[in-house]
mmCIF file with all atom_site columns, C-alpha atoms in Angstrom:
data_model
loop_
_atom_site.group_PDB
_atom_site.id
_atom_site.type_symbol
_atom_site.label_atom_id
_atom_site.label_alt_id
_atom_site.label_comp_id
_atom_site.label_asym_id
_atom_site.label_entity_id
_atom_site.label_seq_id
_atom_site.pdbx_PDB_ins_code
_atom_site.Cartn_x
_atom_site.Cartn_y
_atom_site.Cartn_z
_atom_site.occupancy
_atom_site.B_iso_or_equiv
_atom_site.pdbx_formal_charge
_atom_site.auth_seq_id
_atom_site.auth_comp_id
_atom_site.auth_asym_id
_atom_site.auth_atom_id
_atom_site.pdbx_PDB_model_num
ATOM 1   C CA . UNK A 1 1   ? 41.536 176.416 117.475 1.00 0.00 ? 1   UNK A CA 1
ATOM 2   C CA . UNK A 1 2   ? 40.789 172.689 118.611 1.00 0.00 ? 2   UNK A CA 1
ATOM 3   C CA . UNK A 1 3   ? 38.355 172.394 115.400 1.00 0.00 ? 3   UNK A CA 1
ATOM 4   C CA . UNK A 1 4   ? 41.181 173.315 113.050 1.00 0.00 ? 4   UNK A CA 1
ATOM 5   C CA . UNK A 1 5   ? 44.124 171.447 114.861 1.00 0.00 ? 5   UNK A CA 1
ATOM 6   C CA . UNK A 1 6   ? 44.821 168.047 112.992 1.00 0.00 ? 6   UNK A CA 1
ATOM 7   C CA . UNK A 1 7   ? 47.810 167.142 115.369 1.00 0.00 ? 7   UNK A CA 1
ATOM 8   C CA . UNK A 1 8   ? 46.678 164.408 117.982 1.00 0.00 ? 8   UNK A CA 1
ATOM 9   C CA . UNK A 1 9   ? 49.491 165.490 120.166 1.00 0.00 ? 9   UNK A CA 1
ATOM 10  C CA . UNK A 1 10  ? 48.907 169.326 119.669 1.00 0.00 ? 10  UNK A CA 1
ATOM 11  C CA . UNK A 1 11  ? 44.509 168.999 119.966 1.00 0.00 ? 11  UNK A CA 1
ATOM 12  C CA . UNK A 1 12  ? 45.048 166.648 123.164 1.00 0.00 ? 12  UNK A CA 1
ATOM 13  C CA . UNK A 1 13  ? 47.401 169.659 124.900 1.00 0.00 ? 13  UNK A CA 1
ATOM 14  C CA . UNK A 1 14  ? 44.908 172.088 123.762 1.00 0.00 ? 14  UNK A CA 1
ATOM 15  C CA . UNK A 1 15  ? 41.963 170.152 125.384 1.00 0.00 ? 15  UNK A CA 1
ATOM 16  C CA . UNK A 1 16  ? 44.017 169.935 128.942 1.00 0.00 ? 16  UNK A CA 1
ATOM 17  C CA . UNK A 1 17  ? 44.670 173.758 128.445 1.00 0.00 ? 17  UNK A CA 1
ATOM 18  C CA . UNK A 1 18  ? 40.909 174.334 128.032 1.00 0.00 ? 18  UNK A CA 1
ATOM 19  C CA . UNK A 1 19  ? 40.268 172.531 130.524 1.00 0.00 ? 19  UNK A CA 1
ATOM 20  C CA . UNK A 1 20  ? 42.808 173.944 133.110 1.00 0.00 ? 20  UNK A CA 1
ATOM 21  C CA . UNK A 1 21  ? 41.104 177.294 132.354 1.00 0.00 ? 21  UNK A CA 1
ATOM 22  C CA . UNK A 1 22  ? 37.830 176.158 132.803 1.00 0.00 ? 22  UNK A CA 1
ATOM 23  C CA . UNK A 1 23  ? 39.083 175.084 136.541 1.00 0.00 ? 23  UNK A CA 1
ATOM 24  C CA . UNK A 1 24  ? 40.894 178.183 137.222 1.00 0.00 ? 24  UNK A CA 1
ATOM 25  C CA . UNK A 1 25  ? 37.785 180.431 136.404 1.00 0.00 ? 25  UNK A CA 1
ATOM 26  C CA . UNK A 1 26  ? 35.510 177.900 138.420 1.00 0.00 ? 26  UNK A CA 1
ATOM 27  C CA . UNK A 1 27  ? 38.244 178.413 141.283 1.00 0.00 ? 27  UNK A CA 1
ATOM 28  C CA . UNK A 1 28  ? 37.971 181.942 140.875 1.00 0.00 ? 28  UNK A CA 1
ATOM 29  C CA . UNK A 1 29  ? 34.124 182.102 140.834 1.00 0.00 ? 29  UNK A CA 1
ATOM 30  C CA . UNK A 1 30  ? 34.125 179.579 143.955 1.00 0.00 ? 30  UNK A CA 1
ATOM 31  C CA . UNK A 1 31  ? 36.132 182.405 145.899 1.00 0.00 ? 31  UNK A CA 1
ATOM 32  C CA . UNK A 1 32  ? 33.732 184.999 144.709 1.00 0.00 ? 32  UNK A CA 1
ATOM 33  C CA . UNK A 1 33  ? 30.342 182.961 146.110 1.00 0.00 ? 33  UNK A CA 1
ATOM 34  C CA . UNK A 1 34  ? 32.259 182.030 149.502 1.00 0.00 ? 34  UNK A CA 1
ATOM 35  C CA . UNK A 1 35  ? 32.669 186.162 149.859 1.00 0.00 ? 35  UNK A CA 1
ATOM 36  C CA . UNK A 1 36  ? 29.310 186.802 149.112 1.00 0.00 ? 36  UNK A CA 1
ATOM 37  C CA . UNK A 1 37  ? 29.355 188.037 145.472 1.00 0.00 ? 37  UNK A CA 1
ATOM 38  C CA . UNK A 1 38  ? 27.912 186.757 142.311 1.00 0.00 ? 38  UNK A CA 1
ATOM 39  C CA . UNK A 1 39  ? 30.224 184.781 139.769 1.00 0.00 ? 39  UNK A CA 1
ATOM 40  C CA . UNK A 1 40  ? 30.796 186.657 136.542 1.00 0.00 ? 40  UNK A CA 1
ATOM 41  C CA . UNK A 1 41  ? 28.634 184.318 134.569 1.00 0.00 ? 41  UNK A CA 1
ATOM 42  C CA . UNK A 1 42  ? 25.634 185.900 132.922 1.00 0.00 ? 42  UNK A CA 1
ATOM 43  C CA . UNK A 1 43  ? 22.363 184.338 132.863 1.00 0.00 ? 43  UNK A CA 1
ATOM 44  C CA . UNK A 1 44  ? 21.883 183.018 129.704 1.00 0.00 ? 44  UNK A CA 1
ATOM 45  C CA . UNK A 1 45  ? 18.731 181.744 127.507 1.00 0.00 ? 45  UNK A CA 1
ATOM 46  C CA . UNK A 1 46  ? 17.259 178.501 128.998 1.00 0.00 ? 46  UNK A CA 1
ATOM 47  C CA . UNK A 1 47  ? 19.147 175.559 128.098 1.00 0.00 ? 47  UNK A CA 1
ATOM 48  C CA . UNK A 1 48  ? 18.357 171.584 127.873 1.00 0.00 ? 48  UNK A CA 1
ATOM 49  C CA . UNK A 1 49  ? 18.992 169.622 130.908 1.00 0.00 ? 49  UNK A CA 1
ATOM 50  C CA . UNK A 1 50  ? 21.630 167.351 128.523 1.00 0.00 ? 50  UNK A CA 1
ATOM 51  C CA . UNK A 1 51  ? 23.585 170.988 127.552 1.00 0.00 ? 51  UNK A CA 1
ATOM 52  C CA . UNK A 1 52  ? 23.522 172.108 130.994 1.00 0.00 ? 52  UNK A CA 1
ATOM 53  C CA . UNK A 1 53  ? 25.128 169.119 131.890 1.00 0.00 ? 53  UNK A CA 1
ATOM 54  C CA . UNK A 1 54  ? 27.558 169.021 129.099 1.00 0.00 ? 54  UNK A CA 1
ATOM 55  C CA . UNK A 1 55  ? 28.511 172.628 129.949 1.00 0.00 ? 55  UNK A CA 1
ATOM 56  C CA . UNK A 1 56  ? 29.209 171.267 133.397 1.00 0.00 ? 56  UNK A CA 1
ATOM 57  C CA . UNK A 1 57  ? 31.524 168.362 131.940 1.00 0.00 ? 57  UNK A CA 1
ATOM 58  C CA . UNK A 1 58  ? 33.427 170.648 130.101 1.00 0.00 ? 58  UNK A CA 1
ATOM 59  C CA . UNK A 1 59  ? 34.653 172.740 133.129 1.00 0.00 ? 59  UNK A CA 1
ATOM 60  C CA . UNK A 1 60  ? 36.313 169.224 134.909 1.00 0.00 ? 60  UNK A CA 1
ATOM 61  C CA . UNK A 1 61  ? 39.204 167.008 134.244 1.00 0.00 ? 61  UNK A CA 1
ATOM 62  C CA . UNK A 1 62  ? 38.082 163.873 134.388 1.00 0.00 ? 62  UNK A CA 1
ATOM 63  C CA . UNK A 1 63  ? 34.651 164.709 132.096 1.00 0.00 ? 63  UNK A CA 1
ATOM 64  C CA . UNK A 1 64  ? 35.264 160.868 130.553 1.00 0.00 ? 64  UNK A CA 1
ATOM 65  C CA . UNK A 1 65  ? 34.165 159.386 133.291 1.00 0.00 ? 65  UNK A CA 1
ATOM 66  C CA . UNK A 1 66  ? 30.979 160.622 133.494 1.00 0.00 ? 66  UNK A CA 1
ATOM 67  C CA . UNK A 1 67  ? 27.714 158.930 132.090 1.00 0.00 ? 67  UNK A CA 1
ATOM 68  C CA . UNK A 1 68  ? 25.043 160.726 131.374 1.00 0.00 ? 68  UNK A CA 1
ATOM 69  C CA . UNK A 1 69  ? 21.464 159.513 130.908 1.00 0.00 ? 69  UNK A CA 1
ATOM 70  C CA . UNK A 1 70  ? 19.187 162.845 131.391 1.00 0.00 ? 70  UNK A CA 1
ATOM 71  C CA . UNK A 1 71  ? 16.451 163.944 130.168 1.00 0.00 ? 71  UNK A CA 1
ATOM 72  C CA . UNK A 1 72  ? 16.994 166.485 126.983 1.00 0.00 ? 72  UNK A CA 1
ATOM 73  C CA . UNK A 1 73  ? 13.118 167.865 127.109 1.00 0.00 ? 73  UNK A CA 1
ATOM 74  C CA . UNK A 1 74  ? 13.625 169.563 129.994 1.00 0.00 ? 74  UNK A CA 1
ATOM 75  C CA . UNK A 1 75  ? 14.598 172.850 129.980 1.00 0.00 ? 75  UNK A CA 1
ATOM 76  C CA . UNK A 1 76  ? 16.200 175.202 132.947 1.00 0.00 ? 76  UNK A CA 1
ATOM 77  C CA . UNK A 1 77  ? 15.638 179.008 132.325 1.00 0.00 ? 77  UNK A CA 1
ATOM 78  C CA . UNK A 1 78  ? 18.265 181.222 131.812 1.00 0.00 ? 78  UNK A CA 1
ATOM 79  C CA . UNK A 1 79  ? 18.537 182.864 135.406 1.00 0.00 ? 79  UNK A CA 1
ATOM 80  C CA . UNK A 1 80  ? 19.691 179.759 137.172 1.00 0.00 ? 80  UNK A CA 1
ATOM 81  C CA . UNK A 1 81  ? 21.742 178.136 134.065 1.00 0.00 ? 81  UNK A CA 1
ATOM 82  C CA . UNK A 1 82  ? 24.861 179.647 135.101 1.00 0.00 ? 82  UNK A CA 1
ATOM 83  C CA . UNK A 1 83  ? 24.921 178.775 138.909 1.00 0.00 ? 83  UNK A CA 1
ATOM 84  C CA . UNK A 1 84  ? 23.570 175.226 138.197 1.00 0.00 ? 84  UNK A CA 1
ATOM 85  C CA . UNK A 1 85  ? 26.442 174.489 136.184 1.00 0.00 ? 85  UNK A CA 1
ATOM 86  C CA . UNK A 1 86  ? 28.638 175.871 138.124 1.00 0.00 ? 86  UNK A CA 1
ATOM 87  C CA . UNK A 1 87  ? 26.762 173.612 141.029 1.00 0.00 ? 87  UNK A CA 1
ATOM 88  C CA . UNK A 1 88  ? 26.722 170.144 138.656 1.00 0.00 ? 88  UNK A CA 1
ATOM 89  C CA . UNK A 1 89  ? 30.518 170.597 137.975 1.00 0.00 ? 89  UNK A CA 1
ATOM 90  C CA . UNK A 1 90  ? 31.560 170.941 141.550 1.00 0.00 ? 90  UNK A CA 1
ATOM 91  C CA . UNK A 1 91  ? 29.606 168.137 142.626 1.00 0.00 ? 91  UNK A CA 1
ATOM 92  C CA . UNK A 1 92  ? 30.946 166.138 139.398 1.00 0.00 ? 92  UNK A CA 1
ATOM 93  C CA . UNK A 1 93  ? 33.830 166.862 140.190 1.00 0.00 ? 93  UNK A CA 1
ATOM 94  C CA . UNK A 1 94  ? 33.791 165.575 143.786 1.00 0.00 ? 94  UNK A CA 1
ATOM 95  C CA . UNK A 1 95  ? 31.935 162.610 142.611 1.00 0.00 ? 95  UNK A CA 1
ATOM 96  C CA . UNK A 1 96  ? 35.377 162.434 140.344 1.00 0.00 ? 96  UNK A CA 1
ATOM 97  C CA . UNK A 1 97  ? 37.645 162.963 142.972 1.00 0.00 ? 97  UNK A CA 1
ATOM 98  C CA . UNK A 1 98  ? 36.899 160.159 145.681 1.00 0.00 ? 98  UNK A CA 1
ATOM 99  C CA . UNK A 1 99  ? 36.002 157.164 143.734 1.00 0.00 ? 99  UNK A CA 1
ATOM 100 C CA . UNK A 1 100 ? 38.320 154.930 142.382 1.00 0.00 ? 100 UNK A CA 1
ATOM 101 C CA . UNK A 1 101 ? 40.224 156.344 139.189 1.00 0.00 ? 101 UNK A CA 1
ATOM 102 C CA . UNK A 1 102 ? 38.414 153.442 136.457 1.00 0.00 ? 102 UNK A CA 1
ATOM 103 C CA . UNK A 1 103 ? 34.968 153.579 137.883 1.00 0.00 ? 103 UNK A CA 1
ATOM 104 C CA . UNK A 1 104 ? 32.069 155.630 136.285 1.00 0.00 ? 104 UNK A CA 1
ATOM 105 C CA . UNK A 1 105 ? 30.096 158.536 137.782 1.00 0.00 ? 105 UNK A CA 1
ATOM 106 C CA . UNK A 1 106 ? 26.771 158.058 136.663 1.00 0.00 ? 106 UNK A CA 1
ATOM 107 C CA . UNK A 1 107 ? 24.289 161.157 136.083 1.00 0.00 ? 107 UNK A CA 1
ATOM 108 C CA . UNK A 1 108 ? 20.537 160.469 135.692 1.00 0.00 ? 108 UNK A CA 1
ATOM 109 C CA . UNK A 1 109 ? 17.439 162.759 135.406 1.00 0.00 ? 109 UNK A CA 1
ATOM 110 C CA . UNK A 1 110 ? 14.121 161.995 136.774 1.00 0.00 ? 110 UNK A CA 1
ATOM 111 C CA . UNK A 1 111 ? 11.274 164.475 136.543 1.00 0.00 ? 111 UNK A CA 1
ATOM 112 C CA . UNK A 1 112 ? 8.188  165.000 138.896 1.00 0.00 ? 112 UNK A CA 1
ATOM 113 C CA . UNK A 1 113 ? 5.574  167.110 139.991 1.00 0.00 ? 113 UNK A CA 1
ATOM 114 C CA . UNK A 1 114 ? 7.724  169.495 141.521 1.00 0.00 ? 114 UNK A CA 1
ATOM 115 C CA . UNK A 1 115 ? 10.783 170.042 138.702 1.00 0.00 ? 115 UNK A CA 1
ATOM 116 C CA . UNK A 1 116 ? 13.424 167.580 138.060 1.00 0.00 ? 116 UNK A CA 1
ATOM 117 C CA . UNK A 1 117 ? 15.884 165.574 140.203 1.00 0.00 ? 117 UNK A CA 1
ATOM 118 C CA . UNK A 1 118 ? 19.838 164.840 139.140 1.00 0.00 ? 118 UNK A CA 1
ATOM 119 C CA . UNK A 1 119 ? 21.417 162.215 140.690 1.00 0.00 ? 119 UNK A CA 1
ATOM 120 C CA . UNK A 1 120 ? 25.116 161.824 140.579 1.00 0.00 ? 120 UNK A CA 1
ATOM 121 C CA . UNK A 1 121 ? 26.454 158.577 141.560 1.00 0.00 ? 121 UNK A CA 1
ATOM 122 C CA . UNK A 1 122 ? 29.779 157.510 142.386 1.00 0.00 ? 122 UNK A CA 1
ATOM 123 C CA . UNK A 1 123 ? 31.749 154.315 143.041 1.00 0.00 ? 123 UNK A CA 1
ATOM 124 C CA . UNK A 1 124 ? 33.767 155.495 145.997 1.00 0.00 ? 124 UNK A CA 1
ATOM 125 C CA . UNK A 1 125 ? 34.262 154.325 149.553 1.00 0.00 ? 125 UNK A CA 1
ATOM 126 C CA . UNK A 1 126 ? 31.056 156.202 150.536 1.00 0.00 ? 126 UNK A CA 1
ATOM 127 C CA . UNK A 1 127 ? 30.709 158.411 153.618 1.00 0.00 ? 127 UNK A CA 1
ATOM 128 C CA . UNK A 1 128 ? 30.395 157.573 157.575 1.00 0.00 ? 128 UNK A CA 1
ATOM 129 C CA . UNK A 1 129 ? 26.825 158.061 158.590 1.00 0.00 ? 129 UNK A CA 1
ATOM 130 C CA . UNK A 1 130 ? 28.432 161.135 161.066 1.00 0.00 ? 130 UNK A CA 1
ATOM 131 C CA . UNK A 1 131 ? 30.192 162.526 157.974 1.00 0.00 ? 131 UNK A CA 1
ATOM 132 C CA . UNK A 1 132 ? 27.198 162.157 155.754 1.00 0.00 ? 132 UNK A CA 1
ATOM 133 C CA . UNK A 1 133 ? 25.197 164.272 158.143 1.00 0.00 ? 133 UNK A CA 1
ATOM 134 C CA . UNK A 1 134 ? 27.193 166.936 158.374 1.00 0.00 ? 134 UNK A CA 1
ATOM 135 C CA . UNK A 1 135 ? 27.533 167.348 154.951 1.00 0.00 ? 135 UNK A CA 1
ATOM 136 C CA . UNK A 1 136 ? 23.750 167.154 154.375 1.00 0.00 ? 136 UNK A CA 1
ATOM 137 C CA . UNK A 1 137 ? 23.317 169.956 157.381 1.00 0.00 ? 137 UNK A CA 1
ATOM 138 C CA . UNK A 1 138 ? 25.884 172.030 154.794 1.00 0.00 ? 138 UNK A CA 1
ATOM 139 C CA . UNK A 1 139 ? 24.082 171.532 152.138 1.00 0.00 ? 139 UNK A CA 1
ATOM 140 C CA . UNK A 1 140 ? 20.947 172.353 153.873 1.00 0.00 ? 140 UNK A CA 1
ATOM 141 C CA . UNK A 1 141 ? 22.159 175.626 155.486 1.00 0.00 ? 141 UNK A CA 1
ATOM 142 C CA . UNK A 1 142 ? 24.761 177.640 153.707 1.00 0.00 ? 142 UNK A CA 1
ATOM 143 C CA . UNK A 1 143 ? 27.322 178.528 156.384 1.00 0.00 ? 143 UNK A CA 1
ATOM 144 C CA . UNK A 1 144 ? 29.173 181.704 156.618 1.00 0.00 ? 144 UNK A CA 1
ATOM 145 C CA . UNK A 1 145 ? 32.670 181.728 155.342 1.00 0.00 ? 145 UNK A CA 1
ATOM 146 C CA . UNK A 1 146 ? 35.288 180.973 158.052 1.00 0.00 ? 146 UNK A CA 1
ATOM 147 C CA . UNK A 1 147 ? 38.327 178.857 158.085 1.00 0.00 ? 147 UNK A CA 1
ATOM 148 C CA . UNK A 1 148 ? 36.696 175.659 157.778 1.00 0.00 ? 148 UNK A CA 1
ATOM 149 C CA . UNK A 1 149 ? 35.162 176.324 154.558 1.00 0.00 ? 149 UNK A CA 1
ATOM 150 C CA . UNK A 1 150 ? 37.997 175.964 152.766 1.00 0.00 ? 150 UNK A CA 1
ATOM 151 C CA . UNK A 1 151 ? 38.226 172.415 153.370 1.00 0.00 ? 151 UNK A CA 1
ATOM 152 C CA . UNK A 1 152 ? 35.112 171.356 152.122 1.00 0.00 ? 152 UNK A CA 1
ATOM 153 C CA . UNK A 1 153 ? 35.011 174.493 149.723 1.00 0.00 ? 153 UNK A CA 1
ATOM 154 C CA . UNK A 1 154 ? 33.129 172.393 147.102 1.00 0.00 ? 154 UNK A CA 1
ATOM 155 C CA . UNK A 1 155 ? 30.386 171.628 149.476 1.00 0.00 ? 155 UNK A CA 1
ATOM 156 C CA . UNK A 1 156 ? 30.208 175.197 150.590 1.00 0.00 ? 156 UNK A CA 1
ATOM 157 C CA . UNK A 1 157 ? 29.433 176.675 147.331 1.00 0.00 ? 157 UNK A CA 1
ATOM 158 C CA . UNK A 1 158 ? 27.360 173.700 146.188 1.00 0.00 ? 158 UNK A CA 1
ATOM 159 C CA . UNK A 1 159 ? 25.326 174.765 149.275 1.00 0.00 ? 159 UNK A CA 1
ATOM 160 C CA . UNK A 1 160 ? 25.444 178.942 148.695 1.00 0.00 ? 160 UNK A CA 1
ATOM 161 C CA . UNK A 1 161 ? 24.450 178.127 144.857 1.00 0.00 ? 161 UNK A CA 1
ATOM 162 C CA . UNK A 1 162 ? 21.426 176.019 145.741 1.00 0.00 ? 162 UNK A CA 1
ATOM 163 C CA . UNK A 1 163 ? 20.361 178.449 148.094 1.00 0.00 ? 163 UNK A CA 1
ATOM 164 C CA . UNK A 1 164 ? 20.180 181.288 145.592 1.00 0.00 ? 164 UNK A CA 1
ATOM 165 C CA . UNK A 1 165 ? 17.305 179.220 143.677 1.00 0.00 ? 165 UNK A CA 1
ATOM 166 C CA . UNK A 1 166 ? 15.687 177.095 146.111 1.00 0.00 ? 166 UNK A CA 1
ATOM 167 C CA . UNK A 1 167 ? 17.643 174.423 144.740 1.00 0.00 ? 167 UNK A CA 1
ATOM 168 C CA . UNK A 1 168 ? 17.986 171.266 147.356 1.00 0.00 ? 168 UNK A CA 1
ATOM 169 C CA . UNK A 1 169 ? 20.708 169.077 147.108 1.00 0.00 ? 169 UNK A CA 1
ATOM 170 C CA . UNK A 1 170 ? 21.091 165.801 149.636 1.00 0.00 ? 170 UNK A CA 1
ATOM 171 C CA . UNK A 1 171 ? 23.769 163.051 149.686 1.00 0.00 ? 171 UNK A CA 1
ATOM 172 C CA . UNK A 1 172 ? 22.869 159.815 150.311 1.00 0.00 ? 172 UNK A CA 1
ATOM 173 C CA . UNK A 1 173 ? 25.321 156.901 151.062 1.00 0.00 ? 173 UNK A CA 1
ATOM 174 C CA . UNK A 1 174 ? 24.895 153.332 149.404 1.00 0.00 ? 174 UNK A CA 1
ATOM 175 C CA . UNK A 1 175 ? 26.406 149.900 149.839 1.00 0.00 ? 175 UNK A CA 1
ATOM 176 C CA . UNK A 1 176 ? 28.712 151.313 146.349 1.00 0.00 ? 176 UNK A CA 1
ATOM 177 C CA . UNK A 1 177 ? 29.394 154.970 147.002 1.00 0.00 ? 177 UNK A CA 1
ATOM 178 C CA . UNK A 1 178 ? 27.428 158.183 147.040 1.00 0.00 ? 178 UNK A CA 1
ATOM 179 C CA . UNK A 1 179 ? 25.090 159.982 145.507 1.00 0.00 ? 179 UNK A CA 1
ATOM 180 C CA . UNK A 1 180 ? 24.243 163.437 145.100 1.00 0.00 ? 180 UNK A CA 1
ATOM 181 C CA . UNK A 1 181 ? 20.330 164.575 144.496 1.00 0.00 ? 181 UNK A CA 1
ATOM 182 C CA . UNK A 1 182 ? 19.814 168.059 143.229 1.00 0.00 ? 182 UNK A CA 1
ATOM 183 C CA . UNK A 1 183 ? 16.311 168.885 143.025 1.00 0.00 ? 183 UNK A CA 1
ATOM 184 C CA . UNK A 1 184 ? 15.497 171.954 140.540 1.00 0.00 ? 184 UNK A CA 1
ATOM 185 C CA . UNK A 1 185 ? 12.197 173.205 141.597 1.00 0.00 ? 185 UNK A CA 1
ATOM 186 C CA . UNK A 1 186 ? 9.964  173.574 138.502 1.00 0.00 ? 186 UNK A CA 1
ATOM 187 C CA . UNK A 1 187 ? 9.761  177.260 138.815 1.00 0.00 ? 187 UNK A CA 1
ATOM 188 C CA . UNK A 1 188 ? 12.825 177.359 137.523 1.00 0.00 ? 188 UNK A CA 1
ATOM 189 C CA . UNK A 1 189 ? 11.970 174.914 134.318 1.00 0.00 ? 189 UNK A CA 1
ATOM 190 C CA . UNK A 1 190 ? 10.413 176.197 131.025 1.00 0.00 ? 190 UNK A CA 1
ATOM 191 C CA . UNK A 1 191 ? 7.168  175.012 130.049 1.00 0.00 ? 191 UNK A CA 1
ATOM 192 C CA . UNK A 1 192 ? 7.966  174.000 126.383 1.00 0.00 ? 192 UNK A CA 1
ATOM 193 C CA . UNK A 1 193 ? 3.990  174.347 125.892 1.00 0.00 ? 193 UNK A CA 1
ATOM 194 C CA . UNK A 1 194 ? 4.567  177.868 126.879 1.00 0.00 ? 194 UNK A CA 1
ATOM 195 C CA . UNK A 1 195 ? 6.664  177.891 123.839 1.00 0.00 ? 195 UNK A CA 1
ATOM 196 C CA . UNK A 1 196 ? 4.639  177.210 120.925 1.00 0.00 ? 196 UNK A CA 1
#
């Protein structure tokens, strides 16, 4: 439908109403890892570190705000596409969320030894070193759901999602923000010399 639309007016209302679906299924797949389950998404083929990302884009609000700089060699196998996107957008979204409406969020890829890290930097007021722990311990261990988690539900699945594939994400907090680090291990990259 948005391909075919010429309207400005009528493509711009159909790109919020894609996007508010894309937000209600994420909410709806958040509620599912919190309870223990697996989101509906199947695993797909592997997919480029820049689509991944994309993917993750399109499933938040404020996706023009974000500027990418990853690396498109890379590749992430099919069994953990679906819950890193899922992971990327919540923590894009966040990133989104508390910094200041007209500032960037900045997503870079660096690769190593060991797989590839994302970092996700925002603008924002940054964390208290107290607050920044705690989140870090969260992200660490994935609690079990209790009334708390559904005030820092974000975090909370962030942290059950990494889990799943040995996935370790750590905030950091800088003189201009935070930053997210999610470090893929390689098993979970495809070996593009594998390939040929």
């Amino acid at each position: 439908m948005e391909r075919e639309e010429r309207d400005p007016d009528r493509l711009a209302a159909l790109f919020r109403l894609d996007h508010l679906a894309a937000r209600m299924r994420r909410n709806d797949e958040n509620l599912l890892v919190l309870a223990g389950g697996q989101a509906r998404r199947k695993p797909g083929v592997g997919m480029s570190l820049d689509a991944l990302v994309l993917a993750a884009l399109s499933e938040i609000e404020q996706y023009q705000r974000i500027r990418v700089e990853v690396d498109s060699t890379v590749r992430v196998g099919g069994q953990a596409t679906g819950d890193l996107v899922h992971l990327l957008a919540e923590l894009f979204d966040n990133a989104a969320a508390f910094s200041p409406p007209d500032s960037p969020v900045r997503v870079l890829s660096t690769a190593h030894g060991g797989g590839v890290t994302i970092e996700i930097s925002d603008e924002g007021i940054g964390l208290s070193p107290v607050a920044l722990t705690e989140a870090n311990q969260l992200l660490g261990t994935p609690p079990d759901l209790n009334l708390d988690s559904s005030e820092r539900m974000g975090l909370v699945v962030v942290s059950h999602l990494a889990a799943r594939h040995r996935v370790r994400v750590q905030l950091r907090s800088g003189h201009a923000g935070t930053s997210a680090y999610v470090r893929v291990p390689d098993d979970l990259l495809i070996d593009e010399g594998a390939l040929a």
